[in-house]
Amino acid sequence: MVKDIPQAITIDGPAGAGKSTVARELARRLGVFYLDTGAMYRALTLKAVRLGLNLEDASGLVDLARRTRIRLENHHSGTKVLLDGEDVSEAIRSPEVTNKTFYIARAGGVREIMVGWQREIGARQSIVIEGRDVGTVVFPEAARKFYLDADFEVRARRRIKELREKGKQVDEDSLKRELQERDHKDFTRAVGPLKVADDAVVIDTTPLTVDGTVDEILKHIKNGA
Ligand code: C5P
């Protein structure tokens, strides 16, 4: 990568396709900042839920976003998410936040604010950014775009494993139902829906390990993807 011009490598895809682990490892190997945009949507959802706001009220959510500070810090142990200075890294992964984030994600005014924050971070440094709209809306000019996908069953299994490793109880059927619903909402929302950018390289991670996926991405980058 060119050292003095900040550049963005974008990774989009559905939940469970491996984006977070792959993006974090790719950023580590390249020595650039890792930006988890989903964590921003989750953090604002957490704040709205805690305040008991009406999640259907888009303009109330925009006001909320305007008076919120979300900061992401990358550490060896993972990404620390600071919501108005409070560490909410664990709290934003709760099932309630996971299932209510779509209210925040479908509010066009909120997305504009989030996209602005993400562009500011990308203007300061080179980044690997992952989410649903990062190659299509946030950085449409990015030279390196990837879209990770995987079979539904495999994505569900990865989520189940991840939660069990954290000691969480998982009901497999409801997790699959929720994942399906989240996919549907991500693909069909009017603003910033999940879709493959025309110039993105699509990688099916079904048969791949995290390192295998990162190697594949690096191969494309080297070859000028
Ligand atoms: O990536 P993660 O699963 O943490 O994202 C949580 C939710 O945030 C997604 O289901 C999606 O609704 C929303 N999101 C979004 N745009 C992004 C990243 C996440 O709408 N760029």
PDB file of C-alpha atoms and ligand atoms in Angstrom:
ATOM      1  CA  MET A   1       0.000   0.000   0.000  1.00  0.00           C
ATOM      2  CA  VAL A   2       1.096   3.553  -0.637  1.00  0.00           C
ATOM      3  CA  LYS A   3       2.203   4.870   2.737  1.00  0.00           C
ATOM      4  CA  ASP A   4       1.186   8.530   2.642  1.00  0.00           C
ATOM      5  CA  ILE A   5      -2.190   8.287   0.909  1.00  0.00           C
ATOM      6  CA  PRO A   6      -4.851   6.710   3.109  1.00  0.00           C
ATOM      7  CA  GLN A   7      -6.571   3.841   1.354  1.00  0.00           C
ATOM      8  CA  ALA A   8      -9.559   1.709   2.204  1.00  0.00           C
ATOM      9  CA  ILE A   9      -9.930  -2.009   1.619  1.00  0.00           C
ATOM     10  CA  THR A  10     -13.645  -2.773   1.861  1.00  0.00           C
ATOM     11  CA  ILE A  11     -15.215  -6.065   2.920  1.00  0.00           C
ATOM     12  CA  ASP A  12     -18.978  -6.542   2.742  1.00  0.00           C
ATOM     13  CA  GLY A  13     -21.148  -9.585   3.185  1.00  0.00           C
ATOM     14  CA  PRO A  14     -23.887 -11.201   5.262  1.00  0.00           C
ATOM     15  CA  ALA A  15     -23.642 -12.088   8.958  1.00  0.00           C
ATOM     16  CA  GLY A  16     -21.458 -15.122   9.626  1.00  0.00           C
ATOM     17  CA  ALA A  17     -19.538 -14.939   6.330  1.00  0.00           C
ATOM     18  CA  GLY A  18     -16.350 -14.378   8.326  1.00  0.00           C
ATOM     19  CA  LYS A  19     -15.955 -10.642   7.720  1.00  0.00           C
ATOM     20  CA  SER A  20     -14.920  -9.573  11.225  1.00  0.00           C
ATOM     21  CA  THR A  21     -12.250 -12.177  11.875  1.00  0.00           C
ATOM     22  CA  VAL A  22     -10.921 -11.922   8.343  1.00  0.00           C
ATOM     23  CA  ALA A  23     -10.910  -8.110   8.309  1.00  0.00           C
ATOM     24  CA  ARG A  24      -9.185  -7.943  11.704  1.00  0.00           C
ATOM     25  CA  GLU A  25      -6.473 -10.396  10.621  1.00  0.00           C
ATOM     26  CA  LEU A  26      -6.018  -8.694   7.241  1.00  0.00           C
ATOM     27  CA  ALA A  27      -5.613  -5.294   8.954  1.00  0.00           C
ATOM     28  CA  ARG A  28      -3.113  -6.824  11.392  1.00  0.00           C
ATOM     29  CA  ARG A  29      -1.028  -8.301   8.582  1.00  0.00           C
ATOM     30  CA  LEU A  30      -1.067  -5.022   6.635  1.00  0.00           C
ATOM     31  CA  GLY A  31      -0.458  -2.902   9.735  1.00  0.00           C
ATOM     32  CA  VAL A  32      -3.529  -0.689   9.141  1.00  0.00           C
ATOM     33  CA  PHE A  33      -6.608   0.254  11.175  1.00  0.00           C
ATOM     34  CA  TYR A  34      -9.507  -2.210  11.361  1.00  0.00           C
ATOM     35  CA  LEU A  35     -12.943  -0.579  11.228  1.00  0.00           C
ATOM     36  CA  ASP A  36     -15.968  -2.642  12.281  1.00  0.00           C
ATOM     37  CA  THR A  37     -18.931  -0.566  11.080  1.00  0.00           C
ATOM     38  CA  GLY A  38     -21.478  -3.023  12.517  1.00  0.00           C
ATOM     39  CA  ALA A  39     -20.152  -2.152  15.979  1.00  0.00           C
ATOM     40  CA  MET A  40     -21.200   1.470  15.393  1.00  0.00           C
ATOM     41  CA  TYR A  41     -24.773   0.505  14.453  1.00  0.00           C
ATOM     42  CA  ARG A  42     -24.886  -1.836  17.438  1.00  0.00           C
ATOM     43  CA  ALA A  43     -23.588   0.801  19.871  1.00  0.00           C
ATOM     44  CA  LEU A  44     -26.215   3.334  18.837  1.00  0.00           C
ATOM     45  CA  THR A  45     -28.896   0.643  19.137  1.00  0.00           C
ATOM     46  CA  LEU A  46     -27.742  -0.105  22.675  1.00  0.00           C
ATOM     47  CA  LYS A  47     -27.998   3.555  23.626  1.00  0.00           C
ATOM     48  CA  ALA A  48     -31.495   3.879  22.113  1.00  0.00           C
ATOM     49  CA  VAL A  49     -32.686   0.721  23.902  1.00  0.00           C
ATOM     50  CA  ARG A  50     -31.256   1.839  27.243  1.00  0.00           C
ATOM     51  CA  LEU A  51     -32.982   5.210  26.916  1.00  0.00           C
ATOM     52  CA  GLY A  52     -36.243   3.480  26.019  1.00  0.00           C
ATOM     53  CA  LEU A  53     -36.550   5.489  22.795  1.00  0.00           C
ATOM     54  CA  ASN A  54     -39.202   4.720  20.203  1.00  0.00           C
ATOM     55  CA  LEU A  55     -37.146   2.805  17.629  1.00  0.00           C
ATOM     56  CA  GLU A  56     -39.738   3.556  14.942  1.00  0.00           C
ATOM     57  CA  ASP A  57     -39.068   7.296  15.289  1.00  0.00           C
ATOM     58  CA  ALA A  58     -36.374   7.932  12.695  1.00  0.00           C
ATOM     59  CA  SER A  59     -35.907  11.615  13.507  1.00  0.00           C
ATOM     60  CA  GLY A  60     -35.496  10.829  17.209  1.00  0.00           C
ATOM     61  CA  LEU A  61     -32.772   8.357  16.224  1.00  0.00           C
ATOM     62  CA  VAL A  62     -31.024  10.989  14.114  1.00  0.00           C
ATOM     63  CA  ASP A  63     -31.052  13.382  17.112  1.00  0.00           C
ATOM     64  CA  LEU A  64     -29.635  10.600  19.230  1.00  0.00           C
ATOM     65  CA  ALA A  65     -26.836   9.909  16.727  1.00  0.00           C
ATOM     66  CA  ARG A  66     -25.942  13.634  16.684  1.00  0.00           C
ATOM     67  CA  ARG A  67     -25.352  13.647  20.439  1.00  0.00           C
ATOM     68  CA  THR A  68     -23.431  10.382  20.545  1.00  0.00           C
ATOM     69  CA  ARG A  69     -19.720   9.675  20.401  1.00  0.00           C
ATOM     70  CA  ILE A  70     -18.604   6.228  19.297  1.00  0.00           C
ATOM     71  CA  ARG A  71     -14.938   5.379  19.361  1.00  0.00           C
ATOM     72  CA  LEU A  72     -13.327   2.127  18.227  1.00  0.00           C
ATOM     73  CA  GLU A  73      -9.935   1.063  19.552  1.00  0.00           C
ATOM     74  CA  ASN A  74      -8.076  -1.987  18.317  1.00  0.00           C
ATOM     75  CA  HIS A  75      -6.250  -4.021  20.947  1.00  0.00           C
ATOM     76  CA  HIS A  76      -4.592  -7.452  20.902  1.00  0.00           C
ATOM     77  CA  SER A  77      -7.621  -8.842  22.703  1.00  0.00           C
ATOM     78  CA  GLY A  78     -10.040  -7.416  20.124  1.00  0.00           C
ATOM     79  CA  THR A  79     -11.863  -4.196  19.305  1.00  0.00           C
ATOM     80  CA  LYS A  80     -12.881  -2.008  22.217  1.00  0.00           C
ATOM     81  CA  VAL A  81     -16.096  -0.096  21.530  1.00  0.00           C
ATOM     82  CA  LEU A  82     -16.536   3.109  23.515  1.00  0.00           C
ATOM     83  CA  LEU A  83     -20.013   4.617  23.642  1.00  0.00           C
ATOM     84  CA  ASP A  84     -19.772   8.148  25.051  1.00  0.00           C
ATOM     85  CA  GLY A  85     -16.635   6.923  26.814  1.00  0.00           C
ATOM     86  CA  GLU A  86     -18.157   3.721  28.247  1.00  0.00           C
ATOM     87  CA  ASP A  87     -16.752   0.344  27.203  1.00  0.00           C
ATOM     88  CA  VAL A  88     -19.728  -1.472  25.633  1.00  0.00           C
ATOM     89  CA  SER A  89     -17.744  -4.078  23.663  1.00  0.00           C
ATOM     90  CA  GLU A  90     -19.637  -6.973  25.299  1.00  0.00           C
ATOM     91  CA  ALA A  91     -23.016  -5.303  25.734  1.00  0.00           C
ATOM     92  CA  ILE A  92     -23.429  -4.606  21.990  1.00  0.00           C
ATOM     93  CA  ARG A  93     -23.245  -8.353  21.231  1.00  0.00           C
ATOM     94  CA  SER A  94     -26.377  -9.250  23.230  1.00  0.00           C
ATOM     95  CA  PRO A  95     -29.212 -10.970  21.328  1.00  0.00           C
ATOM     96  CA  GLU A  96     -31.497  -8.002  22.058  1.00  0.00           C
ATOM     97  CA  VAL A  97     -29.107  -5.514  20.438  1.00  0.00           C
ATOM     98  CA  THR A  98     -28.412  -7.931  17.550  1.00  0.00           C
ATOM     99  CA  ASN A  99     -32.116  -8.241  16.794  1.00  0.00           C
ATOM    100  CA  LYS A 100     -32.945  -4.541  17.178  1.00  0.00           C
ATOM    101  CA  THR A 101     -30.076  -3.049  15.172  1.00  0.00           C
ATOM    102  CA  PHE A 102     -32.195  -3.090  12.020  1.00  0.00           C
ATOM    103  CA  TYR A 103     -34.224  -0.134  13.340  1.00  0.00           C
ATOM    104  CA  ILE A 104     -31.072   1.963  13.397  1.00  0.00           C
ATOM    105  CA  ALA A 105     -29.762   0.499  10.129  1.00  0.00           C
ATOM    106  CA  ARG A 106     -32.907   1.359   8.158  1.00  0.00           C
ATOM    107  CA  ALA A 107     -32.995   5.025   9.228  1.00  0.00           C
ATOM    108  CA  GLY A 108     -31.514   6.945   6.289  1.00  0.00           C
ATOM    109  CA  GLY A 109     -30.544   9.980   8.397  1.00  0.00           C
ATOM    110  CA  VAL A 110     -28.683   7.796  10.871  1.00  0.00           C
ATOM    111  CA  ARG A 111     -26.848   6.012   8.059  1.00  0.00           C
ATOM    112  CA  GLU A 112     -25.688   9.380   6.676  1.00  0.00           C
ATOM    113  CA  ILE A 113     -24.170  10.248  10.047  1.00  0.00           C
ATOM    114  CA  MET A 114     -22.518   6.830  10.416  1.00  0.00           C
ATOM    115  CA  VAL A 115     -21.122   6.990   6.886  1.00  0.00           C
ATOM    116  CA  GLY A 116     -19.689  10.447   7.690  1.00  0.00           C
ATOM    117  CA  TRP A 117     -17.920   9.086  10.771  1.00  0.00           C
ATOM    118  CA  GLN A 118     -16.553   6.142   8.785  1.00  0.00           C
ATOM    119  CA  ARG A 119     -15.234   8.402   6.011  1.00  0.00           C
ATOM    120  CA  GLU A 120     -13.542  10.649   8.580  1.00  0.00           C
ATOM    121  CA  ILE A 121     -11.716   7.662  10.048  1.00  0.00           C
ATOM    122  CA  GLY A 122     -10.717   6.508   6.563  1.00  0.00           C
ATOM    123  CA  ALA A 123      -9.446   9.991   5.648  1.00  0.00           C
ATOM    124  CA  ARG A 124      -6.954   9.929   8.516  1.00  0.00           C
ATOM    125  CA  GLN A 125      -5.328   6.560   7.853  1.00  0.00           C
ATOM    126  CA  SER A 126      -5.360   3.431   5.711  1.00  0.00           C
ATOM    127  CA  ILE A 127      -8.053   1.018   6.870  1.00  0.00           C
ATOM    128  CA  VAL A 128      -9.667  -2.338   6.370  1.00  0.00           C
ATOM    129  CA  ILE A 129     -13.364  -1.594   6.777  1.00  0.00           C
ATOM    130  CA  GLU A 130     -16.141  -4.182   6.981  1.00  0.00           C
ATOM    131  CA  GLY A 131     -19.916  -4.030   6.964  1.00  0.00           C
ATOM    132  CA  ARG A 132     -22.841  -4.169   4.560  1.00  0.00           C
ATOM    133  CA  ASP A 133     -22.490  -0.996   2.466  1.00  0.00           C
ATOM    134  CA  VAL A 134     -18.817  -0.126   2.792  1.00  0.00           C
ATOM    135  CA  GLY A 135     -17.851  -0.867  -0.830  1.00  0.00           C
ATOM    136  CA  THR A 136     -21.097   0.490  -2.304  1.00  0.00           C
ATOM    137  CA  VAL A 137     -21.838   3.611  -0.224  1.00  0.00           C
ATOM    138  CA  VAL A 138     -19.059   4.463   2.249  1.00  0.00           C
ATOM    139  CA  PHE A 139     -16.059   4.090  -0.054  1.00  0.00           C
ATOM    140  CA  PRO A 140     -17.418   3.553  -3.595  1.00  0.00           C
ATOM    141  CA  GLU A 141     -14.050   4.762  -4.939  1.00  0.00           C
ATOM    142  CA  ALA A 142     -12.015   2.157  -3.022  1.00  0.00           C
ATOM    143  CA  ALA A 143      -9.602   0.314  -5.286  1.00  0.00           C
ATOM    144  CA  ARG A 144      -9.805  -2.966  -3.333  1.00  0.00           C
ATOM    145  CA  LYS A 145     -13.272  -4.333  -2.652  1.00  0.00           C
ATOM    146  CA  PHE A 146     -14.241  -7.755  -1.421  1.00  0.00           C
ATOM    147  CA  TYR A 147     -17.540  -9.471  -0.759  1.00  0.00           C
ATOM    148  CA  LEU A 148     -17.434 -12.511   1.500  1.00  0.00           C
ATOM    149  CA  ASP A 149     -20.199 -15.066   1.343  1.00  0.00           C
ATOM    150  CA  ALA A 150     -20.783 -18.599   2.645  1.00  0.00           C
ATOM    151  CA  ASP A 151     -23.546 -21.215   2.673  1.00  0.00           C
ATOM    152  CA  PHE A 152     -26.321 -20.389   5.104  1.00  0.00           C
ATOM    153  CA  GLU A 153     -25.757 -23.557   7.179  1.00  0.00           C
ATOM    154  CA  VAL A 154     -22.061 -22.787   7.540  1.00  0.00           C
ATOM    155  CA  ARG A 155     -22.745 -19.186   8.555  1.00  0.00           C
ATOM    156  CA  ALA A 156     -25.236 -20.385  11.162  1.00  0.00           C
ATOM    157  CA  ARG A 157     -22.752 -22.987  12.492  1.00  0.00           C
ATOM    158  CA  ARG A 158     -20.044 -20.332  12.821  1.00  0.00           C
ATOM    159  CA  ARG A 159     -22.364 -18.075  14.839  1.00  0.00           C
ATOM    160  CA  ILE A 160     -23.416 -20.980  17.082  1.00  0.00           C
ATOM    161  CA  LYS A 161     -19.774 -21.935  17.711  1.00  0.00           C
ATOM    162  CA  GLU A 162     -18.793 -18.328  18.423  1.00  0.00           C
ATOM    163  CA  LEU A 163     -21.581 -17.894  20.992  1.00  0.00           C
ATOM    164  CA  ARG A 164     -20.921 -21.274  22.662  1.00  0.00           C
ATOM    165  CA  GLU A 165     -17.226 -20.436  22.947  1.00  0.00           C
ATOM    166  CA  LYS A 166     -18.279 -17.353  24.890  1.00  0.00           C
ATOM    167  CA  GLY A 167     -20.240 -19.639  27.225  1.00  0.00           C
ATOM    168  CA  LYS A 168     -23.647 -18.556  25.870  1.00  0.00           C
ATOM    169  CA  GLN A 169     -26.693 -20.846  25.673  1.00  0.00           C
ATOM    170  CA  VAL A 170     -27.793 -21.201  22.058  1.00  0.00           C
ATOM    171  CA  ASP A 171     -31.068 -22.467  20.671  1.00  0.00           C
ATOM    172  CA  GLU A 172     -30.026 -23.520  17.177  1.00  0.00           C
ATOM    173  CA  ASP A 173     -33.453 -23.211  15.551  1.00  0.00           C
ATOM    174  CA  SER A 174     -34.113 -19.709  16.812  1.00  0.00           C
ATOM    175  CA  LEU A 175     -30.592 -18.599  15.917  1.00  0.00           C
ATOM    176  CA  LYS A 176     -31.135 -19.817  12.345  1.00  0.00           C
ATOM    177  CA  ARG A 177     -34.504 -18.081  12.169  1.00  0.00           C
ATOM    178  CA  GLU A 178     -32.996 -14.837  13.443  1.00  0.00           C
ATOM    179  CA  LEU A 179     -30.083 -15.056  11.015  1.00  0.00           C
ATOM    180  CA  GLN A 180     -32.525 -15.578   8.143  1.00  0.00           C
ATOM    181  CA  GLU A 181     -34.563 -12.553   9.255  1.00  0.00           C
ATOM    182  CA  ARG A 182     -31.435 -10.424   9.583  1.00  0.00           C
ATOM    183  CA  ASP A 183     -30.294 -11.473   6.075  1.00  0.00           C
ATOM    184  CA  HIS A 184     -33.691 -10.531   4.681  1.00  0.00           C
ATOM    185  CA  LYS A 185     -33.651  -7.103   6.361  1.00  0.00           C
ATOM    186  CA  ASP A 186     -30.048  -6.440   5.298  1.00  0.00           C
ATOM    187  CA  PHE A 187     -30.756  -7.333   1.655  1.00  0.00           C
ATOM    188  CA  THR A 188     -34.071  -5.504   1.317  1.00  0.00           C
ATOM    189  CA  ARG A 189     -33.623  -2.244   3.240  1.00  0.00           C
ATOM    190  CA  ALA A 190     -34.291   0.883   1.137  1.00  0.00           C
ATOM    191  CA  VAL A 191     -31.066   2.649   2.162  1.00  0.00           C
ATOM    192  CA  GLY A 192     -27.616   1.052   2.249  1.00  0.00           C
ATOM    193  CA  PRO A 193     -28.821  -2.489   1.515  1.00  0.00           C
ATOM    194  CA  LEU A 194     -26.347  -5.346   1.369  1.00  0.00           C
ATOM    195  CA  LYS A 195     -25.335  -5.950  -2.236  1.00  0.00           C
ATOM    196  CA  VAL A 196     -22.254  -6.876  -4.191  1.00  0.00           C
ATOM    197  CA  ALA A 197     -20.435  -3.817  -5.575  1.00  0.00           C
ATOM    198  CA  ASP A 198     -19.921  -4.162  -9.347  1.00  0.00           C
ATOM    199  CA  ASP A 199     -16.160  -4.061  -8.885  1.00  0.00           C
ATOM    200  CA  ALA A 200     -15.928  -6.332  -5.811  1.00  0.00           C
ATOM    201  CA  VAL A 201     -14.143  -9.676  -5.762  1.00  0.00           C
ATOM    202  CA  VAL A 202     -16.566 -12.280  -4.400  1.00  0.00           C
ATOM    203  CA  ILE A 203     -15.034 -14.944  -2.167  1.00  0.00           C
ATOM    204  CA  ASP A 204     -17.003 -17.961  -0.994  1.00  0.00           C
ATOM    205  CA  THR A 205     -15.557 -18.694   2.448  1.00  0.00           C
ATOM    206  CA  THR A 206     -17.557 -21.921   2.917  1.00  0.00           C
ATOM    207  CA  PRO A 207     -14.512 -24.194   2.457  1.00  0.00           C
ATOM    208  CA  LEU A 208     -11.923 -21.698   3.704  1.00  0.00           C
ATOM    209  CA  THR A 209     -10.271 -21.026   7.069  1.00  0.00           C
ATOM    210  CA  VAL A 210      -9.714 -17.469   8.283  1.00  0.00           C
ATOM    211  CA  ASP A 211      -6.056 -17.585   7.236  1.00  0.00           C
ATOM    212  CA  GLY A 212      -7.007 -19.156   3.904  1.00  0.00           C
ATOM    213  CA  THR A 213      -9.446 -16.311   3.235  1.00  0.00           C
ATOM    214  CA  VAL A 214      -6.885 -13.654   4.208  1.00  0.00           C
ATOM    215  CA  ASP A 215      -4.307 -15.309   1.917  1.00  0.00           C
ATOM    216  CA  GLU A 216      -6.826 -15.267  -0.921  1.00  0.00           C
ATOM    217  CA  ILE A 217      -7.547 -11.557  -0.375  1.00  0.00           C
ATOM    218  CA  LEU A 218      -3.827 -10.727  -0.239  1.00  0.00           C
ATOM    219  CA  LYS A 219      -3.307 -12.655  -3.470  1.00  0.00           C
ATOM    220  CA  HIS A 220      -5.951 -10.513  -5.187  1.00  0.00           C
ATOM    221  CA  ILE A 221      -4.454  -7.327  -3.754  1.00  0.00           C
ATOM    222  CA  LYS A 222      -1.001  -8.291  -5.009  1.00  0.00           C
ATOM    223  CA  ASN A 223      -2.420  -9.057  -8.436  1.00  0.00           C
ATOM    224  CA  GLY A 224      -4.217  -5.696  -8.498  1.00  0.00           C
ATOM    225  CA  ALA A 225      -7.807  -6.673  -7.590  1.00  0.00           C
TER     226      ALA A 225
HETATM  227  O1  C5P B   1     -21.698  -6.798  11.263  1.00  0.00           O
HETATM  228  P1  C5P B   1     -22.703  -6.956  12.377  1.00  0.00           P
HETATM  229  O2  C5P B   1     -23.449  -8.243  12.342  1.00  0.00           O
HETATM  230  O3  C5P B   1     -22.143  -6.647  13.717  1.00  0.00           O
HETATM  231  O4  C5P B   1     -23.775  -5.795  12.075  1.00  0.00           O
HETATM  232  C1  C5P B   1     -24.945  -5.656  12.834  1.00  0.00           C
HETATM  233  C2  C5P B   1     -26.052  -5.047  11.997  1.00  0.00           C
HETATM  234  O5  C5P B   1     -25.729  -3.687  11.704  1.00  0.00           O
HETATM  235  C3  C5P B   1     -26.306  -5.681  10.630  1.00  0.00           C
HETATM  236  O6  C5P B   1     -27.230  -6.747  10.667  1.00  0.00           O
HETATM  237  C4  C5P B   1     -26.849  -4.549   9.808  1.00  0.00           C
HETATM  238  O7  C5P B   1     -28.246  -4.443   9.982  1.00  0.00           O
HETATM  239  C5  C5P B   1     -26.206  -3.328  10.421  1.00  0.00           C
HETATM  240  N1  C5P B   1     -25.113  -2.823   9.610  1.00  0.00           N
HETATM  241  C6  C5P B   1     -25.410  -1.982   8.572  1.00  0.00           C
HETATM  242  N2  C5P B   1     -24.419  -1.441   7.809  1.00  0.00           N
HETATM  243  C7  C5P B   1     -23.134  -1.726   8.062  1.00  0.00           C
HETATM  244  C8  C5P B   1     -22.793  -2.612   9.103  1.00  0.00           C
HETATM  245  C9  C5P B   1     -23.815  -3.156   9.858  1.00  0.00           C
HETATM  246  O8  C5P B   1     -26.580  -1.718   8.311  1.00  0.00           O
HETATM  247  N3  C5P B   1     -22.189  -1.137   7.326  1.00  0.00           N
END
